Coordinates of C-alpha atoms and ligand atoms in Angstrom, one line a residue:
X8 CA 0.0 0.0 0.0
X9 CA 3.0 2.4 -0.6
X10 CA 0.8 4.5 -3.3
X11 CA -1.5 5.2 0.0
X12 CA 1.0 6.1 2.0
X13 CA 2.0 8.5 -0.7
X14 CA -1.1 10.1 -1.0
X15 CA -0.9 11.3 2.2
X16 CA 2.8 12.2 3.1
X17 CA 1.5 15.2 1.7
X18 CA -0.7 18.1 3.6
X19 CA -4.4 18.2 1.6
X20 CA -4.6 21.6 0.2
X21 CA -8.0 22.3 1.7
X22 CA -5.2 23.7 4.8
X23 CA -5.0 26.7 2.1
X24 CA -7.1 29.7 3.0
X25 CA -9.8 29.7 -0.1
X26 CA -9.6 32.1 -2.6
X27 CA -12.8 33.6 -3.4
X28 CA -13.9 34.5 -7.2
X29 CA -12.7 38.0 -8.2
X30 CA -10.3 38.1 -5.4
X31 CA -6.4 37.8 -6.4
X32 CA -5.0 36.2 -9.0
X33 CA -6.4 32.6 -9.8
X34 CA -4.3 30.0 -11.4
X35 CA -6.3 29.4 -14.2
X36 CA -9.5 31.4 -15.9
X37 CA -10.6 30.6 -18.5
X38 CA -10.6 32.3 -22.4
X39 CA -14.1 33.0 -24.1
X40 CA -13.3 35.3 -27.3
X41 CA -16.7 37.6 -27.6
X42 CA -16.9 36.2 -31.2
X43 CA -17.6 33.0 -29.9
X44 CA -21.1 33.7 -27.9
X45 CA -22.2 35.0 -31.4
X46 CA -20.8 31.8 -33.3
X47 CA -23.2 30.1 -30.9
X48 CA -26.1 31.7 -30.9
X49 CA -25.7 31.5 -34.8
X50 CA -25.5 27.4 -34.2
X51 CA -28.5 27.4 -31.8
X52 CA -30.9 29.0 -34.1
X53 CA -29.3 26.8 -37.1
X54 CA -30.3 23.4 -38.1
X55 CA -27.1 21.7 -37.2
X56 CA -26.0 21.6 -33.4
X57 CA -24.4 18.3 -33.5
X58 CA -21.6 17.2 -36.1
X59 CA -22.3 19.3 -38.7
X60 CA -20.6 21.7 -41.2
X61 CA -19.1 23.5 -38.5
X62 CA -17.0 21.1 -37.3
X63 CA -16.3 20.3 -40.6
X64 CA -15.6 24.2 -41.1
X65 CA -13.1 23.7 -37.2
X66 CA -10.6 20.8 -38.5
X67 CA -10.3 22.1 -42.4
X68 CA -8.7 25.6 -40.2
X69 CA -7.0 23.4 -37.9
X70 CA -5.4 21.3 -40.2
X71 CA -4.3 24.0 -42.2
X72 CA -3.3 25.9 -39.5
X73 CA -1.5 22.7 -37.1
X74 CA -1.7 19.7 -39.3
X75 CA 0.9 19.6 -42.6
X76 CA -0.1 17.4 -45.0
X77 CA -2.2 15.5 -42.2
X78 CA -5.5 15.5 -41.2
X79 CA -7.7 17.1 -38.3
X80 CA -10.6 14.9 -36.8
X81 CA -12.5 17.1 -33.8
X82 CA -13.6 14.8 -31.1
X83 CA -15.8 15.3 -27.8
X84 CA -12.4 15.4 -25.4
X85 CA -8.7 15.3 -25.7
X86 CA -9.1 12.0 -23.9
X87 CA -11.4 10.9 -26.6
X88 CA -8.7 11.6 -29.0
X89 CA -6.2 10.2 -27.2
X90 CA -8.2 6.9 -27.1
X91 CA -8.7 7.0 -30.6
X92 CA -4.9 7.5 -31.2
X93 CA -4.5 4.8 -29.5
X94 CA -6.9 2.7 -30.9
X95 CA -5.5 3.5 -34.3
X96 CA -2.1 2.6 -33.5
X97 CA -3.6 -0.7 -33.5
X98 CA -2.4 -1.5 -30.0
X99 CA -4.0 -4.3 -28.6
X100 CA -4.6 -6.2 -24.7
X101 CA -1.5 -7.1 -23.6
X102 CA 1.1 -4.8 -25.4
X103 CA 3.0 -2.3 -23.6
X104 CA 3.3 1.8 -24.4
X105 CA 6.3 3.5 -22.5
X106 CA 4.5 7.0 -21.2
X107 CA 5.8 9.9 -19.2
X108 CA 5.0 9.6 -15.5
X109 CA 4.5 13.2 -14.8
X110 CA 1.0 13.9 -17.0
X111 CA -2.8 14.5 -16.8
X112 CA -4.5 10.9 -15.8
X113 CA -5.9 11.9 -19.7
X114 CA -2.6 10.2 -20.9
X115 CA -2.7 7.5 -19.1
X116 CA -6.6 6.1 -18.5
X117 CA -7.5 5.5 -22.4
X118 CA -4.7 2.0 -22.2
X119 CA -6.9 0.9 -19.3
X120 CA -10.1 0.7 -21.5
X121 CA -7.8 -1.3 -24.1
X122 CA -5.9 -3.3 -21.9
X123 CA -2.7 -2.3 -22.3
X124 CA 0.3 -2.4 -20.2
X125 CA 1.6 1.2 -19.1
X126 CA 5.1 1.4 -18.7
X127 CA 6.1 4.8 -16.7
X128 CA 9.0 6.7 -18.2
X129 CA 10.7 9.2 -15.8
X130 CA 11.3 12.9 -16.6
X131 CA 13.8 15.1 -17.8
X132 CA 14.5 17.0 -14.4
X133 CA 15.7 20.6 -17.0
X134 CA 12.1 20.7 -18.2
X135 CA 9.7 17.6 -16.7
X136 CA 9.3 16.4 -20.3
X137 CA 9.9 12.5 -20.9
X138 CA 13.5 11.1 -20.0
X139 CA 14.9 10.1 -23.2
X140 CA 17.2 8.3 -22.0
X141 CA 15.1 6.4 -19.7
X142 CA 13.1 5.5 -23.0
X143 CA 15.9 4.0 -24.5
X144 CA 16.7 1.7 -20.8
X145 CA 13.0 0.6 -20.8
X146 CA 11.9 -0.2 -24.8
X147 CA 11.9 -4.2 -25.6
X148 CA 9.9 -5.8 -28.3
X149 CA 6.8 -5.9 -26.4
X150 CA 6.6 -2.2 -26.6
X151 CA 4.1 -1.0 -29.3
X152 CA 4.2 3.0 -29.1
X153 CA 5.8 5.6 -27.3
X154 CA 3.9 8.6 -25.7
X155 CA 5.4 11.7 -25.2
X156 CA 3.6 15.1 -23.3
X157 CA 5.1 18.4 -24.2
X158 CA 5.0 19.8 -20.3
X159 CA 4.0 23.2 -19.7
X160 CA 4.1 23.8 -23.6
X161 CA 7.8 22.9 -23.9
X162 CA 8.7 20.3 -26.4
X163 CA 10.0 17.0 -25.9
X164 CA 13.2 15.6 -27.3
X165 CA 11.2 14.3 -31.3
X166 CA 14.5 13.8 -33.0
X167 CA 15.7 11.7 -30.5
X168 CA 12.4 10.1 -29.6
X169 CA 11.3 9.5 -33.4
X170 CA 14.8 7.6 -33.8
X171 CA 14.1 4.7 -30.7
X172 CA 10.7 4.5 -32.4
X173 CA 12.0 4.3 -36.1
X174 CA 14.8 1.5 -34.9
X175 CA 11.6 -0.5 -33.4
X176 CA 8.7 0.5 -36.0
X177 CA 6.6 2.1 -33.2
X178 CA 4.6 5.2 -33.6
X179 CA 5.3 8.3 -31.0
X180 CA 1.9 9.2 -30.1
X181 CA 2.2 13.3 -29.1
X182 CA -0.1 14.5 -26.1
X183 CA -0.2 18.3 -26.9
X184 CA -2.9 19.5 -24.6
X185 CA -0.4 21.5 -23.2
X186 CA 1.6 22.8 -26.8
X187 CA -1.4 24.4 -29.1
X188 CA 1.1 26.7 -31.4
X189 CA 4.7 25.3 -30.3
X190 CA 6.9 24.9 -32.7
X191 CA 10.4 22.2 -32.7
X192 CA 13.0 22.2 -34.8
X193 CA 11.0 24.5 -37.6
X194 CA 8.2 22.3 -37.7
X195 CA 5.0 22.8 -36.2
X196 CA 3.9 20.4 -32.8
X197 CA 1.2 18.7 -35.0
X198 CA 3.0 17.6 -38.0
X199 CA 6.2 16.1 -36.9
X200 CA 4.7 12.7 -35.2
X201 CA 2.4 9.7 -37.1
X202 CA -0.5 11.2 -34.0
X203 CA -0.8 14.2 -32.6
X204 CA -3.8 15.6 -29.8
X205 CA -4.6 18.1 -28.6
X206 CA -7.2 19.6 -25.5
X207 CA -10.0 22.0 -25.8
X208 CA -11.1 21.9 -22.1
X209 CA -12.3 25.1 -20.2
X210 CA -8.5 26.0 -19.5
X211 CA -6.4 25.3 -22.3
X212 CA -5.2 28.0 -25.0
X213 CA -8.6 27.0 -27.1
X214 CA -11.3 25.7 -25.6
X215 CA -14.6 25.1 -26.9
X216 CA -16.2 24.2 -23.6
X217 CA -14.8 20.3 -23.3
X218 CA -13.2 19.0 -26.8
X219 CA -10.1 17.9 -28.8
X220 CA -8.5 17.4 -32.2
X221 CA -6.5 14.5 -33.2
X222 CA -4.0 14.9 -36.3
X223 CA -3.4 11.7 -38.1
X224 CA -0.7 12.1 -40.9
X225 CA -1.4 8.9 -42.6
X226 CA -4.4 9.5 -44.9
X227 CA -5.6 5.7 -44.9
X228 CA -6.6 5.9 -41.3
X229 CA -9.2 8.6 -41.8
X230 CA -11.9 6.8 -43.0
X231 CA -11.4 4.6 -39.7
X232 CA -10.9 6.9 -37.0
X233 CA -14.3 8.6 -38.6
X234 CA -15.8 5.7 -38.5
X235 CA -14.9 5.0 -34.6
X236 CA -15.7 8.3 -34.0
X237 CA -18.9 7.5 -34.6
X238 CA -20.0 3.8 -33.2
X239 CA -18.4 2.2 -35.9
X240 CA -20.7 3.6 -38.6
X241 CA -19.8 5.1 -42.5
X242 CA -21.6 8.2 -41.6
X243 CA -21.1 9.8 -44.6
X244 CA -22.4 7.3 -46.4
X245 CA -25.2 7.1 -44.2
X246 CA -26.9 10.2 -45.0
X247 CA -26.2 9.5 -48.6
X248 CA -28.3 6.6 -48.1
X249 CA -25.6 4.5 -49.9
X250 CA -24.6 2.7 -46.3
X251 CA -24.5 -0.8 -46.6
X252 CA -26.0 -1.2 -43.2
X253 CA -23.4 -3.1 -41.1
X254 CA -21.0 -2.5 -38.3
X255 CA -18.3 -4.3 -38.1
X256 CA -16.2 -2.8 -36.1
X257 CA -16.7 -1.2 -32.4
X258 CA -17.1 2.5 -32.3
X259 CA -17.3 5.5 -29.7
X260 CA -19.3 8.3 -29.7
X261 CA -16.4 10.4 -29.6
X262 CA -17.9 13.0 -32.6
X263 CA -17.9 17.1 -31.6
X264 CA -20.8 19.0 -32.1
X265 CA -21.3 22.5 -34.0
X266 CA -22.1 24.1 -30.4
X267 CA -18.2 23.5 -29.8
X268 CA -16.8 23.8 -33.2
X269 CA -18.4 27.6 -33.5
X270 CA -16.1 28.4 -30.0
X271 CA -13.6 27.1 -31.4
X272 CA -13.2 28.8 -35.2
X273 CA -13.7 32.5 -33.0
X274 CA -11.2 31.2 -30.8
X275 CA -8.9 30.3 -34.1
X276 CA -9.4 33.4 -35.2
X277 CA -7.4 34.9 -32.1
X278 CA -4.6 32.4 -31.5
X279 CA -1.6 34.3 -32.6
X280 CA -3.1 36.8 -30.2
X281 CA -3.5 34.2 -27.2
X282 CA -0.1 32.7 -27.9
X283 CA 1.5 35.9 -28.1
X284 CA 0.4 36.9 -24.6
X285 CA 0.7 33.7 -22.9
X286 CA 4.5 33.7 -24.2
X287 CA 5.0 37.3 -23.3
X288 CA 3.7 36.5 -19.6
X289 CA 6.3 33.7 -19.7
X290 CA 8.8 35.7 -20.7
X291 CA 7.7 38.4 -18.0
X292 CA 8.4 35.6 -15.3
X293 CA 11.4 34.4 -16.6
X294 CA 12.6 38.3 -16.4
X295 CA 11.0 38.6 -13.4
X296 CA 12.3 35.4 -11.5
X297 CA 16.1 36.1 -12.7
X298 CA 18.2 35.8 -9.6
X299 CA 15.6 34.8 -7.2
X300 CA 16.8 32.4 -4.6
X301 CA 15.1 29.4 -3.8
X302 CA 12.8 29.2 -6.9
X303 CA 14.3 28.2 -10.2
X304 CA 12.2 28.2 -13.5
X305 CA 11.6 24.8 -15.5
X306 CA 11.9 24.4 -19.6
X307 CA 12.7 28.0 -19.7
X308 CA 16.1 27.6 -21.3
X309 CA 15.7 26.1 -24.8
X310 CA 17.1 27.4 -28.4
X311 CA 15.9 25.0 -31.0
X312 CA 12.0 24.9 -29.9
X313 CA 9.5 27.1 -28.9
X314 CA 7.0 27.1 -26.0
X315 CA 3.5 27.4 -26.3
X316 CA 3.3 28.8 -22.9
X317 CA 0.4 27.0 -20.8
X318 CA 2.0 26.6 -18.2
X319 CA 4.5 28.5 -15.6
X320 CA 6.6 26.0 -13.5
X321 CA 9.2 26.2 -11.1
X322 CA 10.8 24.2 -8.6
X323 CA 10.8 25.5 -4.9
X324 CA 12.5 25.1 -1.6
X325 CA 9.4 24.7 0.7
X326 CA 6.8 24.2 -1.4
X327 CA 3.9 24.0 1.3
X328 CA 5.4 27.5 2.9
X329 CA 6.1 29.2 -0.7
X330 CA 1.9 28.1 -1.6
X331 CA 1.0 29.6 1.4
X332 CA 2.8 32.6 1.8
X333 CA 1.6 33.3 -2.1
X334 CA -2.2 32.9 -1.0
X335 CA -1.5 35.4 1.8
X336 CA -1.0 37.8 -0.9
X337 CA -3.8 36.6 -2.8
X338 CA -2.2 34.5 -5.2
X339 CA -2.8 31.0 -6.6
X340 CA -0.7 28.0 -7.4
X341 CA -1.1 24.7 -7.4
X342 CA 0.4 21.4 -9.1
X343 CA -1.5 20.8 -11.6
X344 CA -1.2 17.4 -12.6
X345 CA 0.6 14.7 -9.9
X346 CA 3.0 11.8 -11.1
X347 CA 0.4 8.9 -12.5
X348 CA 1.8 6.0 -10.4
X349 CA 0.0 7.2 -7.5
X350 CA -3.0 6.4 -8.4
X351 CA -3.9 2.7 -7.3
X352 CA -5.4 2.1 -10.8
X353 CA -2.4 2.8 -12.5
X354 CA -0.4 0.0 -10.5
X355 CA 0.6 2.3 -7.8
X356 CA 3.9 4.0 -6.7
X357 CA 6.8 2.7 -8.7
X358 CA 10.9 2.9 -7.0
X359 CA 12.6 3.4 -10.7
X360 CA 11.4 7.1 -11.3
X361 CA 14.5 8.8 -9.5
X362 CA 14.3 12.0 -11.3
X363 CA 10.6 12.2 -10.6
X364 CA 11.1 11.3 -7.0
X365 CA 13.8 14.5 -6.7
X366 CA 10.9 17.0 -7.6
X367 CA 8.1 15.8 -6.6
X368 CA 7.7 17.9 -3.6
X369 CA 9.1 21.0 -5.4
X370 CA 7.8 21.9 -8.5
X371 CA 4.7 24.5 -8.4
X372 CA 2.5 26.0 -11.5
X373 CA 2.4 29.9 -11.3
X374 CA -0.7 31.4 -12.8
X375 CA -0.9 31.8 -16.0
X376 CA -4.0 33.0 -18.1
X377 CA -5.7 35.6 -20.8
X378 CA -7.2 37.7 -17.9
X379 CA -3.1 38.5 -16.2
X380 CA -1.3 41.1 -17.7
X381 CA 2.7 41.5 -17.4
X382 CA 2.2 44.0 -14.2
X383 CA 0.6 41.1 -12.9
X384 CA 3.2 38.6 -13.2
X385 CA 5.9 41.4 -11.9
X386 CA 3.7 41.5 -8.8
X387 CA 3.4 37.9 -8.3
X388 CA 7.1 37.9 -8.8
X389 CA 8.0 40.7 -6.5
X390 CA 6.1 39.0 -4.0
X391 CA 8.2 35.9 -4.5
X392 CA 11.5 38.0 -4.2
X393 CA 10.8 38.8 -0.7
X394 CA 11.4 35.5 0.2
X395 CA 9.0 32.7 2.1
Ligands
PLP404 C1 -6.0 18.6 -20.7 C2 -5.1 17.4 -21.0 C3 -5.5 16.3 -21.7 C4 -6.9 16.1 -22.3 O1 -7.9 16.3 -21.4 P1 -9.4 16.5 -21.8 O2 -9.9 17.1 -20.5 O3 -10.0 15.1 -22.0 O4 -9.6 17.4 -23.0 C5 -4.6 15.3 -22.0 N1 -3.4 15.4 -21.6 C6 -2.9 16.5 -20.9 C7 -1.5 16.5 -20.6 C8 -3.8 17.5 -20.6 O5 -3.3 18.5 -19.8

């Protein structure tokens, strides 16, 4: 019962003083562009609320925006398109994925509907991404895909993850909730791996209420991943009456509806603006937190990549202390997401994640959001200069 043990070595949060609405800065809040509340009224009074030529309207941007030469299929969740990834790898009971630790549950849960055996990669301690070279240590035969999270917004390592998976004929499968508009090596996140997904829930850079895109580069899986999107049935065909009326394969209903497509072409419309101020609130931290002692900045230092700026990490000295001295001044942080082994459905606590175990009770998310402006993160950061 180690996992349980874990779980509690830790004081709850609810020890924090709560921090009402409007008062302070909050962690997260989430981004609504006015166009949007029009796009949906327009959708309501339409004929088509469900899948209909909206979303089609939402992934033909997407892709052209994100996707390469691949192609965008807008799903209900980013877990649902993680699932379907998954599904479309072909990975089947009983085959193992390696998959970073230090993620959303989102990343992980989708193998335990299929069966599949989770094998936890530790993290890069510079910027919490996957540990490359732990990848390497852990692949075998029995692995069938590698997963990879870009933390925070930060690229992982591709060229060096594509390469293990190219010497074993494994797909990388990318979980870019976090990494809407990042950019590696030149190439857009979204067109560098066989699958790519990314989040629409209420926080993340677009959201259209809850939702997600998957980007599949191969052009022969489309028809399928449609079809699973939709319980296993040629829609299309369908309502062209030319459906030859079987299912033969299991589906989901994992389709997005025009309600959530609409938010989400007013949100396209503003994304060079969103990214441009998350980044420059970044930046204002990392400007901000230069010198500080006690408190150093994670994935801040990179050349070759860019950061898509969702989330501000750091590692502390006396995280409990720093979390509460920041609520004293009415600020928020939190952690965000926790390392995966320590939940008893994912096998429990694991003793080969050194790297993970050396920051576990350090790192801390800053906030972070479309309502802060740079004065704001200068005042959070002046706060943390005077020390906790
Ligand atoms: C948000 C998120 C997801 C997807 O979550 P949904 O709520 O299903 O859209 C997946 N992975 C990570 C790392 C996330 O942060």
């Amino acid at each position: 019962m180690k996992n349980v043990e874990a779980l509690h070595k830790e004081k709850p949060m609810n020890e924090l003083p709560v921090m009402n609405d409007g008062e302070g800065i909050v962690l997260f809040h989430p981004y609504v562009p006015k166009a949007a509340i029009q796009g949906v009224t327009d959708v309501l009074q339409s004929r088509w609320i469900g899948q209909g030529p909206r979303v089609a309207q939402f992934e033909k941007e997407f892709s052209h925006r994100f996707a390469g030469s691949g192609t965008s299929l807008a799903v209900g969740s980013g877990t649902d398109a993680l699932h379907l990834a998954y599904l479309l790898a072909g990975l089947q009971e009983g085959d193992e994925v390696i998959t970073p630790v230090f993620t959303c549950t989102a990343t992980s849960i989708p193998f335990l509907y299929m069966g599949v055996k989770i094998v936890f990669a530790d993290v890069d301690p510079n910027t919490l991404n996957i540990s490359v070279p732990h990848v390497r240590e852990l692949i075998n035969e029995k692995t069938k895909a590698i997963v990879c999270v870009h933390y925070g917004g930060l690229p992982c390592d591709m060229t060096e993850l594509l390469a293990i998976a190219n010497e074993y004929n494994i797909p990388v499968i990318e979980d870019a909730a976090h990494a809407l508009g990042a950019t590696y090596k030149g190439k857009k996140i979204g067109e560098i791996s066989p699958f790519t997904m990314f989040s629409f829930q209420a926080i993340k850079h677009i959201t259209t209420g809850d939702g997600g895109m998957l980007i599949v580069q191969n052009k022969e899986l489309v028809a399928q991943a449609e079809r699973i999107r939709w319980f296993g049935i040629d829609r299309s065909n369908k309502q062209k009456g030319t459906w030859e009326n079987d299912i033969w394969e299991v589906g989901y209903k994992y389709q997005m509806t025009d309600i959530s497509a609409a938010m989400g072409l007013a949100a396209l419309q503003e994304f060079d603006l969103i990214l441009a101020h998350r980044q420059k609130l970044f930046e204002a931290y990392k400007v901000g937190l230069k010198g500080s002692a006690g408190i150093k900045l994670i994935g801040a230092e990179y050349a070759d990549r860019t950061h898509a700026a969702w989330l501000c990490t750091a590692l502390v000295e006396k995280r409990m202390e720093f979390m509460k001295f920041l609520r004293d001044h009415k600020i928020e942080s939190g952690q965000v997401h926790y390392r995966n082994d320590r939940y008893s459905i994912l096998g429990g606590r694991r003793d080969d994640l050194p790297n993970m175990d050396a920051v576990e009770e350090n790192y801390i998310v800053l906030p972070l959001h479309m309502h802060m402006t740079v004065e704001d993160v200068e005042y959070i950061c002046s706060v943390i200069k005077k020390g906790w």
